[in-house]
Tab-separated table of C-alpha atoms in Angstrom:
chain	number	residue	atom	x	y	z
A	3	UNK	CA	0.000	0.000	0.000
A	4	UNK	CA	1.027	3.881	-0.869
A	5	UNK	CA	1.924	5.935	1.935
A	6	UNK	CA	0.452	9.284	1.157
A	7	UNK	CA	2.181	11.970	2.055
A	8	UNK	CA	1.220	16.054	2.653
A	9	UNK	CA	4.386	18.516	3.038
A	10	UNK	CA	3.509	21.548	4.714
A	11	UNK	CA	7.105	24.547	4.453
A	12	UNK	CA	6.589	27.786	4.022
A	13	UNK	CA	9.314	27.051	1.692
A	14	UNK	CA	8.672	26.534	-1.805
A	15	UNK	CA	12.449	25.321	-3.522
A	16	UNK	CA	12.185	22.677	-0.219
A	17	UNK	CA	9.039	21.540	-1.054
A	18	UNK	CA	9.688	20.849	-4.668
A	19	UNK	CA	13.190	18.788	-3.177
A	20	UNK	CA	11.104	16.946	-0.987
A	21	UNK	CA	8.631	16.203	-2.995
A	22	UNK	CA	11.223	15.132	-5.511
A	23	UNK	CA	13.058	12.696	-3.288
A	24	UNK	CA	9.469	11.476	-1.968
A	25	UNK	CA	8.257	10.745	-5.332
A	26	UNK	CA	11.430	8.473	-6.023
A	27	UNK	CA	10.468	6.064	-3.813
A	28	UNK	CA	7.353	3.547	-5.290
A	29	UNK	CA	5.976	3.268	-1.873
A	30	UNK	CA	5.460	7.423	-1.079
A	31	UNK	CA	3.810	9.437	-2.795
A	32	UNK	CA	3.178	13.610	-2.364
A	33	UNK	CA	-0.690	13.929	-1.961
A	34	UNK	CA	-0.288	17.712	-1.378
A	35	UNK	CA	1.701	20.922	-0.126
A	36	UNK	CA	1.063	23.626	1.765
A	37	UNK	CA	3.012	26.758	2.140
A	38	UNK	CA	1.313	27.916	5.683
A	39	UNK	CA	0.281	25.920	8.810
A	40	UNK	CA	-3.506	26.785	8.132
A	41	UNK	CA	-3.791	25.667	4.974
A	42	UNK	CA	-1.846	22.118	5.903
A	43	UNK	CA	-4.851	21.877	8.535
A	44	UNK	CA	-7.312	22.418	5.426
A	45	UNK	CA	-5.232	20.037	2.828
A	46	UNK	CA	-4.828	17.169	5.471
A	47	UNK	CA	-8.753	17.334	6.034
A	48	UNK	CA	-9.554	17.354	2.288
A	49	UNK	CA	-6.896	14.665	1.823
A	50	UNK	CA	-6.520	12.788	4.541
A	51	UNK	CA	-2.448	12.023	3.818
A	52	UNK	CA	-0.877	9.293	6.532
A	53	UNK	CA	1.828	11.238	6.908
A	54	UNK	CA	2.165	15.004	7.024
A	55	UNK	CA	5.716	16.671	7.461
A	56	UNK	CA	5.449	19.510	9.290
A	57	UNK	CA	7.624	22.529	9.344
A	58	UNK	CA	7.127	24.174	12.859
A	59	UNK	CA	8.252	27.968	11.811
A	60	UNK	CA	5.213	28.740	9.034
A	61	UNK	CA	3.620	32.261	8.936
A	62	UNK	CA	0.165	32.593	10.238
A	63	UNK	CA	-0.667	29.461	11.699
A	64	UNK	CA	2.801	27.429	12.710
A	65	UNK	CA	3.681	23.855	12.773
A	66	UNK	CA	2.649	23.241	16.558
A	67	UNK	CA	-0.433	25.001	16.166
A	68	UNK	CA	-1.360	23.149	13.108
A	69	UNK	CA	-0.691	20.074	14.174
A	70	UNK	CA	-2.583	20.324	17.258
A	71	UNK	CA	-5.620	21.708	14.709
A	72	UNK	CA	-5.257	18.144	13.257
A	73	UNK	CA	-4.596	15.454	16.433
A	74	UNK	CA	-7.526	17.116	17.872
A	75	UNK	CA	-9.923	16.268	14.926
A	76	UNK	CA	-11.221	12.204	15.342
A	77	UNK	CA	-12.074	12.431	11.533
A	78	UNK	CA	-8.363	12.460	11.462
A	79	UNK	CA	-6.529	10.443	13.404
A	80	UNK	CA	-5.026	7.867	11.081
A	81	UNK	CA	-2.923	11.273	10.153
A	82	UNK	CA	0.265	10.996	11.757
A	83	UNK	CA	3.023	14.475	12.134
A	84	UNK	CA	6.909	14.356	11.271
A	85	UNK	CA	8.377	17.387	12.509
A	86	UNK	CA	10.809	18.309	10.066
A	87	UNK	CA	12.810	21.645	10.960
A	88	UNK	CA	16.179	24.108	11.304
A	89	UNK	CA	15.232	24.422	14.843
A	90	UNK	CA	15.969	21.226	16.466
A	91	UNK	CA	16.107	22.425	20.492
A	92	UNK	CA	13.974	20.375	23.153
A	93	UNK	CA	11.763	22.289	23.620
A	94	UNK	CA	10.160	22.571	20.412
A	95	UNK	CA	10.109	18.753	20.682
A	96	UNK	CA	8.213	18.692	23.820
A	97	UNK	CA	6.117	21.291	22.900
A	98	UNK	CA	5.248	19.477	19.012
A	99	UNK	CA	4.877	15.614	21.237
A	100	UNK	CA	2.169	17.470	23.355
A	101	UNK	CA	0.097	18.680	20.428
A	102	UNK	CA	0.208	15.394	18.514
A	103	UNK	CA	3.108	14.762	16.486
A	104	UNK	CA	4.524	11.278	16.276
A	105	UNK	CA	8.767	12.191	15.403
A	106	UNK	CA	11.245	14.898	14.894
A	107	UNK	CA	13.842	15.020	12.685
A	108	UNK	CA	16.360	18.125	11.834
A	109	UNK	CA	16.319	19.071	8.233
A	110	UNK	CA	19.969	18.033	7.887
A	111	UNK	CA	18.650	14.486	8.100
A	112	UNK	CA	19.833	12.214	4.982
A	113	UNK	CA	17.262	11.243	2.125
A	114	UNK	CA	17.401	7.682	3.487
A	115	UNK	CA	16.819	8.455	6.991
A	116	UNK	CA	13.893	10.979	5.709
A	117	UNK	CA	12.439	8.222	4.046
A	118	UNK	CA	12.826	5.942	6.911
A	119	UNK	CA	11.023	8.244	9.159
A	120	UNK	CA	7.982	8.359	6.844
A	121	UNK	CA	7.344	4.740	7.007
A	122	UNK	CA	8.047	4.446	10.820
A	123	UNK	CA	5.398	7.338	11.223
A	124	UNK	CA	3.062	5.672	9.453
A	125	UNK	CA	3.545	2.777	11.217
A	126	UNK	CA	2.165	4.036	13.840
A	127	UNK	CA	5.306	4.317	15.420
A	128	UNK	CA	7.258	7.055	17.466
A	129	UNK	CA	10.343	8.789	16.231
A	130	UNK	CA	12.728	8.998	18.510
A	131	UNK	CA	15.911	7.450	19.882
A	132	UNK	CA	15.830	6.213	23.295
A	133	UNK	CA	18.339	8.979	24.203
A	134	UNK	CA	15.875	11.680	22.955
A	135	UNK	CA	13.213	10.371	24.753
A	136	UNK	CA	14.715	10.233	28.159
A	137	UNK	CA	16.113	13.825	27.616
A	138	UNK	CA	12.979	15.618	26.574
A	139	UNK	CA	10.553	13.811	28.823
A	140	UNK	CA	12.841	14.625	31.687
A	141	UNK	CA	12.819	18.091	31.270
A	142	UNK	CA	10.055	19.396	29.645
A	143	UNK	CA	6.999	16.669	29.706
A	144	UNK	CA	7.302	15.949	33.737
A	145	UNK	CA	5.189	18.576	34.787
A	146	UNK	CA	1.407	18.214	33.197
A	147	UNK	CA	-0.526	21.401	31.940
A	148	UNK	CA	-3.378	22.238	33.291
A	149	UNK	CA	-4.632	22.267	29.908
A	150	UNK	CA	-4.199	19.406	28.660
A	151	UNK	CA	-6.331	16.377	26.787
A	152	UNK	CA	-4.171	13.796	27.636
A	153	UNK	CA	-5.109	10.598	29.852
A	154	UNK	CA	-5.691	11.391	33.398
A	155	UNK	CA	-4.125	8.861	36.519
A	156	UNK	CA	-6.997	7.245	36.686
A	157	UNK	CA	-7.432	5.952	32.802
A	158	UNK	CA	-3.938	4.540	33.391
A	159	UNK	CA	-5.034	2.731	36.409
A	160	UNK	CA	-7.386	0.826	34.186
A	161	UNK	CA	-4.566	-0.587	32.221
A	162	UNK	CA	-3.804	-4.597	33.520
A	163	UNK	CA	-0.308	-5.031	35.554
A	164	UNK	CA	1.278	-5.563	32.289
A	165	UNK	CA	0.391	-2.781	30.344
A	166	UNK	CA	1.277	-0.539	32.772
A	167	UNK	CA	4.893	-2.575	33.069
A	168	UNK	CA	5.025	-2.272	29.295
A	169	UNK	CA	3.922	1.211	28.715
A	170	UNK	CA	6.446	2.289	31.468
A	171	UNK	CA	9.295	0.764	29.686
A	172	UNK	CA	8.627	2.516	26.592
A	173	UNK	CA	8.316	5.980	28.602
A	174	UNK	CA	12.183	5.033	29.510
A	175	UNK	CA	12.923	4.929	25.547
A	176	UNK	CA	12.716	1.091	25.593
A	177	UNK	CA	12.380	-0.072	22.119
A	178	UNK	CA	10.123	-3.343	22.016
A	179	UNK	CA	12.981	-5.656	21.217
A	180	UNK	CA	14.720	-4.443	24.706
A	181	UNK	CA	11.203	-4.683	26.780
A	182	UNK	CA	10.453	-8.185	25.252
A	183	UNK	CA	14.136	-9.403	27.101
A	184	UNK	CA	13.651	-7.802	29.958
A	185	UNK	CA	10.276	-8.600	30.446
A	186	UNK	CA	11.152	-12.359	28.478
A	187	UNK	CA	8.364	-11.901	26.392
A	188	UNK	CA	8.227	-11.887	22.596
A	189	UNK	CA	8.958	-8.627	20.481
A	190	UNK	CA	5.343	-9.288	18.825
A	191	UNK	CA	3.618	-9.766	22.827
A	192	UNK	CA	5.268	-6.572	23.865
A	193	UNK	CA	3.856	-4.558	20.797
A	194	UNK	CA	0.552	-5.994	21.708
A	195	UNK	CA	0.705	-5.060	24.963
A	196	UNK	CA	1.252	-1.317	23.802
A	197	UNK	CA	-1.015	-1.141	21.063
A	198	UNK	CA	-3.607	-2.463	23.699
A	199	UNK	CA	-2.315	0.546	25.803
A	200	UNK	CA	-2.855	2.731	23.039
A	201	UNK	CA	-6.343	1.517	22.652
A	202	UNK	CA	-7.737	2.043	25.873
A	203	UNK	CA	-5.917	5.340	26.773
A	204	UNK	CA	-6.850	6.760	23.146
A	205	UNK	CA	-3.423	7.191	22.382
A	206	UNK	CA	-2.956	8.320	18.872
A	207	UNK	CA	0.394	6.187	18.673
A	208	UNK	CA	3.796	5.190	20.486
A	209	UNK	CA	4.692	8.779	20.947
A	210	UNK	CA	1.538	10.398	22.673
A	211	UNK	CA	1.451	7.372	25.072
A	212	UNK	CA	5.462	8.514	26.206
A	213	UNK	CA	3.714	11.666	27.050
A	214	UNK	CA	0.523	10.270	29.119
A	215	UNK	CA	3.206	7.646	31.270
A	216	UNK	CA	5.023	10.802	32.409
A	217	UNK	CA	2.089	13.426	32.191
A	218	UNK	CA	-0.667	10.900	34.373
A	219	UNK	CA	2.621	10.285	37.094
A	220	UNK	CA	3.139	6.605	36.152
A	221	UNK	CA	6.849	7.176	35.077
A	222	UNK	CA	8.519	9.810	37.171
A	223	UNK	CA	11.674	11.301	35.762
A	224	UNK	CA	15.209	10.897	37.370
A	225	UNK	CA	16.935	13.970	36.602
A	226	UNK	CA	20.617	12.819	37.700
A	227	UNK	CA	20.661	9.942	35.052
A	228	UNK	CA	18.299	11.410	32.670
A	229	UNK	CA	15.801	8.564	32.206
């Protein structure tokens, strides 16, 4: 199956490279651009891509914005977000994982790993390293907003002994091959156990249900070693 993709920079000459390296591959394909955050929110309703790569610094709307605009529509959630951008500090990272997005890569990514990242996202999988994880959940996703629509303490409570044992794992940047040995259970058990997670906590994939372990208090961050 084509994995349909939207590309929403406020640059046009990247665009036209992306769409160009996209193109080349028989299993992507460029559904759309947009040039502004708004008008990716209008393109990804009318087309409903499965991946949309996100620029975070747009004019009008930006990339944060816009792809909060789209995890918060149901109509849309088989859409998953690669944030794609020049600014690649932790916060932005946190602040894109909170409204939605499923990765983050830097722009000075290669075409392979770009590539890569598209099919991962569409997956259904999160994009980032278990390093990254630990780093940005640490400091910038411990402390909950008052604001927002994520799972609350109790909705994890409802998950069985396992899931929660899973699901914590993962919030440590775990990948399931390193939670099925430690837990001895199969790679394919362990990724049932988290897309069961996913299910009942309305997670919209791997990444999102990082953010509800830490944000709901079942994973509490150890600042001295970072995970």
């Amino acid at each position: 199956m084509t994995i349909r993709v939207l590309l929403a920079d406020d640059q046009a000459l990247l665009r036209a490279t992306f769409r160009i390296l996209i193109d080349s591959d028989p299993e992507l394909t460029v559904v759309a651009e947009a040039a502004d955050g708004q008008e990716a929110v209008d393109l990804t309703a009318s087309h409903r891509p499965d991946v949309v790569i996100m620029d975070i610094r747009m004019p009008n709307v930006d990339g944060v914005a816009a792809t909060a605009a789209i995890c918060s529509r149901p109509e849309l959630s088989a859409t998953h977000i690669l944030i794609l951008t020049t600014f690649e500090n932790d916060e932005n990272v946190a602040t894109a994982l909170r409204a939605g997005a499923s990765g983050f890569l830097g722009k000075g990514v290669s075409p392979e790993v770009l590539l890569s990242s598209i099919r991962t996202v569409a997956a259904g999988d999160s994009l980032l390293s278990p390093a990254a994880t630990r780093t940005l959940i640490t400091r910038f996703l411990a402390t909950p907003d008052t604001d927002d629509f994520l799972a609350l303490p109790e909705a994890v409570k409802a998950l069985t002994d396992r899931e929660r044992e899973v699901m914590a794992l993962a919030a440590h940047g775990r990948s399931n091959a390193e939670i099925a040995e430690r837990l001895v259970l199969s790679p394919l058990t362990v990724r049932s156990h988290i897309q069961r997670a996913m299910t009942k906590l309305d997670a919209r994939d791997r990444a999102q249900l990082v953010v509800i372990a830490y944000q709901s208090g079942l994973v509490k961050p150890r600042p001295d070693t970072g995970s």
